[in-house]
Short mmCIF file of C-alpha atoms and ligand atoms in Angstrom, two decimals:
data_model
loop_
_atom_site.label_atom_id
_atom_site.label_comp_id
_atom_site.label_asym_id
_atom_site.label_seq_id
_atom_site.Cartn_x
_atom_site.Cartn_y
_atom_site.Cartn_z
CA MET A 1 2.89 -18.90 15.79
CA ASN A 2 -0.17 -16.65 15.64
CA ASP A 3 0.66 -14.06 13.11
CA VAL A 4 -0.84 -10.61 12.98
CA VAL A 5 -0.78 -8.78 9.61
CA LEU A 6 -0.29 -5.03 9.32
CA THR A 7 -0.26 -3.15 6.07
CA GLY A 8 -0.95 0.40 5.07
CA ASP A 9 -1.05 3.15 2.43
CA ARG A 10 -0.65 6.86 2.42
CA PRO A 11 -3.94 8.53 1.44
CA THR A 12 -2.58 10.69 -1.38
CA GLY A 13 -4.80 9.58 -4.29
CA PRO A 14 -6.80 6.69 -5.71
CA LEU A 15 -5.30 3.19 -5.80
CA HIS A 16 -4.59 1.69 -9.20
CA LEU A 17 -4.15 -1.73 -10.79
CA GLY A 18 -0.47 -1.81 -9.74
CA HIS A 19 -1.57 -1.59 -6.14
CA TYR A 20 -4.17 -4.25 -6.72
CA PHE A 21 -1.83 -6.90 -8.21
CA GLY A 22 1.09 -5.79 -6.05
CA SER A 23 -0.62 -5.90 -2.68
CA LEU A 24 -4.40 -5.61 -2.45
CA ALA A 25 -5.09 -9.05 -3.87
CA ASN A 26 -2.76 -10.54 -1.31
CA ARG A 27 -4.51 -8.73 1.52
CA VAL A 28 -7.89 -10.11 0.46
CA LEU A 29 -6.37 -13.63 0.85
CA LEU A 30 -4.59 -12.83 4.07
CA GLN A 31 -7.65 -11.51 5.85
CA ASP A 32 -9.01 -15.05 5.96
CA LEU A 33 -5.87 -16.46 7.48
CA HIS A 34 -4.80 -13.98 10.17
CA PRO A 35 -6.02 -11.02 12.18
CA MET A 36 -5.26 -8.10 9.88
CA TYR A 37 -4.91 -4.37 10.39
CA VAL A 38 -5.02 -2.03 7.40
CA LEU A 39 -3.71 1.44 8.10
CA ILE A 40 -4.64 4.63 6.33
CA ALA A 41 -1.36 6.34 7.06
CA ASP A 42 -2.66 9.89 7.13
CA TYR A 43 0.06 11.44 9.24
CA GLN A 44 2.62 10.06 6.81
CA VAL A 45 1.21 12.24 4.05
CA ILE A 46 3.01 15.28 5.49
CA THR A 47 6.46 13.70 5.30
CA ASP A 48 7.21 14.86 1.78
CA ARG A 49 4.85 17.82 1.35
CA ASP A 50 3.97 20.86 3.45
CA LEU A 51 0.22 20.44 3.60
CA PRO A 52 -2.03 17.31 3.91
CA GLY A 53 -4.08 18.54 0.95
CA GLU A 54 -7.53 17.02 0.48
CA ILE A 55 -6.87 14.52 3.23
CA ARG A 56 -10.51 13.82 4.14
CA ARG A 57 -11.47 13.04 0.57
CA HIS A 58 -8.42 10.93 -0.05
CA THR A 59 -9.06 9.01 3.19
CA THR A 60 -12.63 8.24 2.21
CA GLU A 61 -11.60 7.22 -1.29
CA LEU A 62 -8.84 4.94 -0.04
CA LEU A 63 -11.36 3.28 2.25
CA LEU A 64 -13.82 2.86 -0.65
CA ASP A 65 -11.00 1.34 -2.74
CA TYR A 66 -10.29 -1.18 0.07
CA LEU A 67 -13.93 -2.14 0.38
CA ALA A 68 -14.46 -2.30 -3.35
CA VAL A 69 -11.65 -4.84 -3.86
CA GLY A 70 -13.04 -7.01 -1.10
CA ILE A 71 -11.23 -6.12 2.09
CA ASP A 72 -13.92 -7.03 4.56
CA PRO A 73 -14.30 -4.80 7.64
CA ALA A 74 -15.81 -7.77 9.53
CA LYS A 75 -12.41 -9.47 9.18
CA ALA A 76 -9.89 -6.67 8.86
CA THR A 77 -9.51 -3.59 11.05
CA ILE A 78 -9.20 -0.51 8.83
CA PHE A 79 -8.02 2.56 10.75
CA GLN A 80 -6.14 5.87 10.45
CA HIS A 81 -3.12 7.33 12.33
CA SER A 82 -4.81 10.54 13.31
CA ALA A 83 -7.57 8.74 15.24
CA ILE A 84 -5.21 6.67 17.46
CA PRO A 85 -3.39 8.92 19.98
CA GLU A 86 -1.89 5.92 21.78
CA LEU A 87 -0.22 4.68 18.58
CA ASN A 88 1.29 8.05 18.02
CA GLN A 89 2.49 8.26 21.61
CA LEU A 90 4.65 5.20 21.10
CA LEU A 91 6.82 7.41 18.89
CA LEU A 92 8.36 9.06 22.02
CA PRO A 93 9.90 5.99 23.64
CA PHE A 94 10.70 4.50 20.24
CA LEU A 95 12.65 7.57 19.14
CA SER A 96 14.87 7.16 22.23
CA LEU A 97 15.97 3.76 20.90
CA VAL A 98 17.35 4.95 17.55
CA SER A 99 20.39 7.14 16.94
CA VAL A 100 20.44 10.22 14.71
CA SER A 101 23.01 8.59 12.42
CA GLU A 102 20.83 5.50 12.05
CA LEU A 103 17.96 7.72 10.97
CA GLY A 104 20.19 9.44 8.41
CA ARG A 105 21.29 6.17 6.83
CA ASN A 106 17.86 5.00 5.72
CA PRO A 107 18.06 4.57 1.89
CA THR A 108 14.32 5.06 1.26
CA VAL A 109 14.38 8.32 3.25
CA LYS A 110 17.45 9.43 1.33
CA ASP A 111 15.72 8.66 -1.93
CA GLU A 112 12.59 10.55 -0.92
CA ILE A 113 14.67 13.55 0.10
CA ALA A 114 16.46 13.43 -3.27
CA HIS A 115 13.12 13.49 -5.12
CA SER A 116 11.35 15.93 -2.81
CA THR A 117 10.16 19.26 -4.11
CA GLN A 118 10.09 20.75 -0.62
CA SER A 119 12.45 23.64 0.06
CA ALA A 120 13.59 22.11 3.38
CA VAL A 121 13.63 18.59 4.78
CA SER A 122 11.46 18.33 7.86
CA GLY A 123 12.19 16.45 11.07
CA LEU A 124 9.27 14.16 10.25
CA MET A 125 10.99 13.03 7.04
CA PHE A 126 13.84 11.64 9.15
CA THR A 127 11.71 10.19 11.89
CA TYR A 128 8.67 8.77 10.10
CA PRO A 129 10.24 5.29 9.80
CA VAL A 130 10.19 5.19 13.63
CA HIS A 131 6.56 6.23 13.53
CA GLN A 132 6.05 3.41 11.03
CA ALA A 133 7.58 1.07 13.60
CA ALA A 134 4.81 2.24 15.95
CA ASP A 135 2.28 1.38 13.19
CA ILE A 136 3.56 -2.15 13.10
CA LEU A 137 4.29 -2.69 16.78
CA PHE A 138 1.18 -1.16 18.34
CA CYS A 139 -0.78 -4.25 17.29
CA LYS A 140 2.24 -6.57 17.68
CA GLY A 141 2.23 -7.08 13.95
CA THR A 142 4.44 -9.94 12.77
CA LEU A 143 3.80 -10.09 9.02
CA VAL A 144 4.12 -6.94 6.99
CA PRO A 145 3.37 -7.28 3.28
CA VAL A 146 5.43 -4.56 1.60
CA GLY A 147 7.27 -3.61 -1.55
CA ARG A 148 11.05 -3.54 -1.77
CA ASP A 149 11.26 0.22 -0.98
CA GLN A 150 9.81 -0.48 2.48
CA LEU A 151 12.46 -2.98 3.60
CA PRO A 152 14.65 -0.35 5.30
CA HIS A 153 11.60 0.72 7.33
CA LEU A 154 10.99 -2.84 8.34
CA GLU A 155 14.58 -3.00 9.57
CA VAL A 156 13.89 0.06 11.75
CA ALA A 157 10.80 -1.64 13.21
CA ARG A 158 12.86 -4.73 14.00
CA LEU A 159 15.61 -2.61 15.57
CA VAL A 160 13.09 -0.73 17.70
CA ALA A 161 11.42 -3.96 18.86
CA ARG A 162 14.79 -5.65 19.61
CA ARG A 163 16.18 -2.70 21.56
CA PHE A 164 12.96 -2.17 23.48
CA ASN A 165 12.93 -5.81 24.53
CA GLU A 166 16.59 -5.66 25.52
CA ARG A 167 16.22 -2.56 27.62
CA TYR A 168 12.79 -3.12 29.19
CA GLY A 169 11.93 -6.80 28.84
CA GLN A 170 10.10 -8.81 26.22
CA VAL A 171 7.12 -6.88 24.86
CA PHE A 172 7.31 -6.93 21.06
CA PRO A 173 7.61 -9.74 18.53
CA LEU A 174 10.03 -9.05 15.68
CA PRO A 175 8.04 -8.27 12.53
CA GLU A 176 8.87 -9.89 9.19
CA ALA A 177 8.51 -8.41 5.72
CA MET A 178 6.39 -10.35 3.29
CA MET A 179 7.31 -9.75 -0.32
CA GLY A 180 4.94 -10.45 -3.17
CA ALA A 181 5.91 -12.77 -6.02
CA GLN A 182 3.80 -10.88 -8.60
CA PRO A 183 5.41 -9.49 -11.75
CA LEU A 184 5.95 -5.76 -11.48
CA LEU A 185 3.44 -3.79 -13.54
CA LYS A 186 4.78 -0.72 -15.23
CA GLY A 187 2.75 2.29 -16.23
CA LEU A 188 1.07 2.56 -19.63
CA ASP A 189 3.95 4.75 -20.85
CA GLY A 190 6.55 2.18 -19.81
CA GLY A 191 7.66 4.15 -16.73
CA LYS A 192 6.98 3.46 -13.04
CA MET A 193 3.23 3.20 -12.59
CA SER A 194 2.07 6.21 -10.64
CA LYS A 195 -1.11 8.23 -10.42
CA SER A 196 0.79 11.50 -10.68
CA ARG A 197 2.33 10.45 -14.01
CA GLY A 198 -1.09 9.77 -15.58
CA ASN A 199 0.03 6.31 -16.66
CA ALA A 200 -2.01 4.25 -14.19
CA ILE A 201 -5.48 2.82 -14.33
CA ALA A 202 -7.27 3.74 -11.08
CA LEU A 203 -9.51 1.10 -9.56
CA SER A 204 -12.20 3.77 -9.56
CA ALA A 205 -11.79 4.67 -13.28
CA THR A 206 -14.87 4.30 -15.48
CA GLU A 207 -14.95 2.05 -18.51
CA ASP A 208 -14.48 5.02 -20.81
CA GLU A 209 -11.58 6.42 -18.83
CA THR A 210 -9.99 2.99 -18.86
CA ALA A 211 -10.43 2.65 -22.63
CA ALA A 212 -8.96 6.16 -23.20
CA LEU A 213 -5.91 5.41 -21.05
CA ILE A 214 -5.15 2.15 -22.84
CA ARG A 215 -5.68 3.76 -26.22
CA LYS A 216 -2.87 6.20 -25.38
CA ALA A 217 -0.57 3.44 -24.06
CA ARG A 218 2.82 3.22 -25.71
CA THR A 219 3.50 0.25 -28.00
CA ASP A 220 5.81 -0.24 -30.97
CA ALA A 221 5.57 -0.47 -34.76
CA GLU A 222 5.82 -4.28 -35.11
CA ARG A 223 2.58 -5.80 -36.23
CA LEU A 224 3.21 -9.31 -34.93
CA ILE A 225 2.49 -9.32 -31.19
CA THR A 226 5.09 -11.27 -29.13
CA PHE A 227 5.89 -11.42 -25.44
CA GLU A 228 9.49 -10.20 -25.20
CA GLU A 229 10.09 -8.34 -21.97
CA GLU A 230 13.59 -7.15 -22.81
CA ARG A 231 13.16 -6.17 -26.41
CA ARG A 232 9.53 -4.99 -26.35
CA PRO A 233 8.87 -3.83 -22.72
CA GLU A 234 5.73 -1.77 -23.50
CA VAL A 235 3.97 -4.55 -25.41
CA ALA A 236 5.08 -7.06 -22.75
CA ASN A 237 3.69 -4.85 -20.02
CA LEU A 238 0.29 -4.65 -21.73
CA LEU A 239 0.26 -8.42 -22.16
CA THR A 240 1.20 -8.84 -18.52
CA LEU A 241 -1.66 -6.53 -17.46
CA ALA A 242 -4.20 -8.43 -19.58
CA GLY A 243 -2.79 -11.75 -18.34
CA LEU A 244 -3.16 -10.70 -14.67
CA CYS A 245 -6.77 -9.57 -15.29
CA LEU A 246 -7.68 -12.78 -17.11
CA GLY A 247 -5.59 -15.15 -15.04
CA ARG A 248 -3.79 -16.30 -18.16
CA ALA A 249 -0.18 -16.46 -19.40
CA PRO A 250 0.93 -13.38 -21.37
CA VAL A 251 2.74 -15.60 -23.97
CA GLU A 252 -0.54 -17.36 -24.75
CA LEU A 253 -2.34 -14.05 -25.25
CA ALA A 254 0.41 -12.88 -27.56
CA GLU A 255 0.04 -15.98 -29.72
CA GLU A 256 -3.74 -15.48 -29.95
CA ILE A 257 -3.34 -11.85 -30.98
CA GLY A 258 -0.70 -12.85 -33.49
CA ASP A 259 -0.46 -10.32 -36.32
CA GLY A 260 -3.47 -8.32 -35.07
CA GLY A 261 -1.06 -5.54 -34.12
CA ALA A 262 -1.37 -2.87 -31.44
CA VAL A 263 -5.03 -2.25 -32.24
CA THR A 264 -6.03 -5.83 -31.41
CA LEU A 265 -3.70 -5.88 -28.43
CA LYS A 266 -5.30 -2.76 -26.97
CA ARG A 267 -8.77 -4.10 -27.56
CA VAL A 268 -7.88 -7.29 -25.72
CA VAL A 269 -6.36 -5.36 -22.85
CA THR A 270 -9.27 -2.95 -22.55
CA GLU A 271 -11.79 -5.77 -22.47
CA ALA A 272 -9.72 -7.72 -19.93
CA VAL A 273 -9.34 -4.73 -17.61
CA ASN A 274 -12.95 -3.63 -17.83
CA GLU A 275 -14.19 -7.15 -17.26
CA PHE A 276 -11.85 -7.48 -14.28
CA LEU A 277 -12.94 -4.14 -12.78
CA ARG A 278 -16.63 -4.74 -13.27
CA PRO A 279 -17.36 -6.39 -9.87
CA ILE A 280 -15.03 -3.91 -8.15
CA ARG A 281 -16.90 -0.98 -9.72
CA LYS A 282 -20.24 -2.55 -8.78
CA ARG A 283 -19.28 -2.92 -5.10
CA ARG A 284 -17.98 0.60 -5.05
CA ALA A 285 -21.20 1.99 -6.51
CA GLU A 286 -23.21 0.25 -3.79
CA LEU A 287 -21.30 2.04 -1.03
CA THR A 288 -22.08 5.50 0.22
CA GLU A 289 -19.72 7.95 1.83
CA GLY A 290 -21.75 7.42 5.01
CA ASP A 291 -20.91 3.73 4.95
CA ALA A 292 -17.24 4.60 4.59
CA ARG A 293 -17.30 6.99 7.56
CA ARG A 294 -19.11 4.46 9.73
CA ILE A 295 -16.74 1.63 8.81
CA LEU A 296 -13.72 3.78 9.50
CA ALA A 297 -15.12 4.90 12.86
CA GLU A 298 -15.60 1.23 13.87
CA GLY A 299 -12.12 0.30 12.71
CA ASN A 300 -10.60 3.21 14.56
CA GLU A 301 -12.35 2.16 17.74
CA ARG A 302 -11.01 -1.40 17.50
CA ALA A 303 -7.48 -0.23 16.66
CA ARG A 304 -7.57 2.21 19.49
CA GLU A 305 -8.46 -0.46 22.02
CA ARG A 306 -5.44 -2.38 20.82
CA ALA A 307 -3.16 0.63 21.05
CA VAL A 308 -4.35 1.51 24.58
CA ARG A 309 -3.33 -1.97 25.74
CA THR A 310 0.08 -1.86 24.11
CA LEU A 311 0.88 1.61 25.41
CA GLU A 312 -0.05 0.49 28.87
CA GLU A 313 2.32 -2.46 28.59
CA VAL A 314 5.04 -0.14 27.38
CA ARG A 315 4.56 2.27 30.28
CA VAL A 316 4.66 -0.59 32.82
CA ALA A 317 7.70 -2.17 31.22
CA MET A 318 9.50 1.21 31.30
CA GLY A 319 8.48 1.86 34.88
CA PHE A 320 6.41 4.95 34.31
N1 LIG T 1 5.23 3.85 3.99
C1 LIG T 1 4.14 3.09 3.36
C2 LIG T 1 4.02 3.64 1.90
O1 LIG T 1 4.46 4.71 1.62
C3 LIG T 1 2.84 3.23 4.07
C4 LIG T 1 2.88 2.73 5.49
C5 LIG T 1 2.73 3.48 6.63
C6 LIG T 1 3.09 1.41 5.91
N2 LIG T 1 2.84 2.72 7.74
C7 LIG T 1 3.06 1.44 7.32
C8 LIG T 1 3.33 0.22 5.24
C9 LIG T 1 3.28 0.27 8.06
C10 LIG T 1 3.56 -0.93 6.01
C11 LIG T 1 3.53 -0.92 7.38
O2 LIG T 1 3.41 2.95 1.11
#
C-alpha cells in the first residue's frame, strides 16, 4: 500500500529535545520513504486559550525548527491550517458524522479541559478532534506518527473516515497511528518535559543557555553515577539524554563517569547535547525569516491543491 504520512504540531513555542527524539528524528527518516505532510496546526492553538498570541512568530519559529533538524521542503509539504480553506471546510460534513456524546467522551479533551485555565470551555475544545480528522483525511493520510495522548483523536479520524465511506461511498483510507519506540525523556527537573515549565532544552537554545539549563538540572547526593531508572530517575534521565545525543547506551556512560559525581555527569551531558545540536544550530543560522516565509507559502500551495481535490470528491460523493 502507498502510505501517506501526516504529522503536526501546535505553534505555541519552540520545539525541544523531547520533540526531537520523540518525533522529529522519525519524520526525517519517514520523508525519504513516503509522501509526507507536516502541519503547523495554527487553528488548534485557540482550543485551550482565548487568543492565538504571537502566532506569526511561533509559526515562523516552528518552521525554522523543522528545517534546522532536517525536514526537507523538497520532500515534505509543510503547511498551516489557516492557509487551507478547503481543509477547514471538511469540518462541516465531518461534524455531521459524530455525535455530541462521542465528542464528550474523548479522554484527551477531558484532560485538557481539566487542566485548562480558561473560564469557559469553548465549542472548539469539543470539536477540534474532528478538525484534526480533517487534517489527516484531507491528504488521505494513512500513517500518523503520534504520542499516546493523540490516540483518541486518531480513533475519531478513523470513525469519521469509516462513517463517511459507509454513508457516501469509499473515499477515505483508514489512518493508522504510528507510535515511537524511543524512551520517554523527562524534563531536567524530573517532571514532564515542557517549555512552559522551564525544564526543556529548546532546539534553538544557545550553547550557554544549554549549559545553564543542565547546570540547574536536578540530580541526587550519591557520588557514584549509576543508571537506575526507578531509584535514581533524575540521574537516569540525564544519562538517557546524553545517550540519545551520543548514540550510546546510558549504562555505559554511567560506568565511564563512575565516581565523578554530578559535576562530571553534567559536563558529559552538556558536551553531548551541544555537540548534537551543533549542526542543527548551524543550519538554523543559515536560514532567514524570508526563507521560512517562502517555504511555507510553497508548502501551503501544494497542500491546498490536495485539499481542493479531496473536497471536490467529498462534494460529489455527498451529491452536492
Ligand atoms: N494535536 C496535536 C498536538 O497537540 C497536533 C496536531 C494537529 C496533529 N493536527 C494533527 C497531530 C494531525 C497529528 C495529526 O500535538
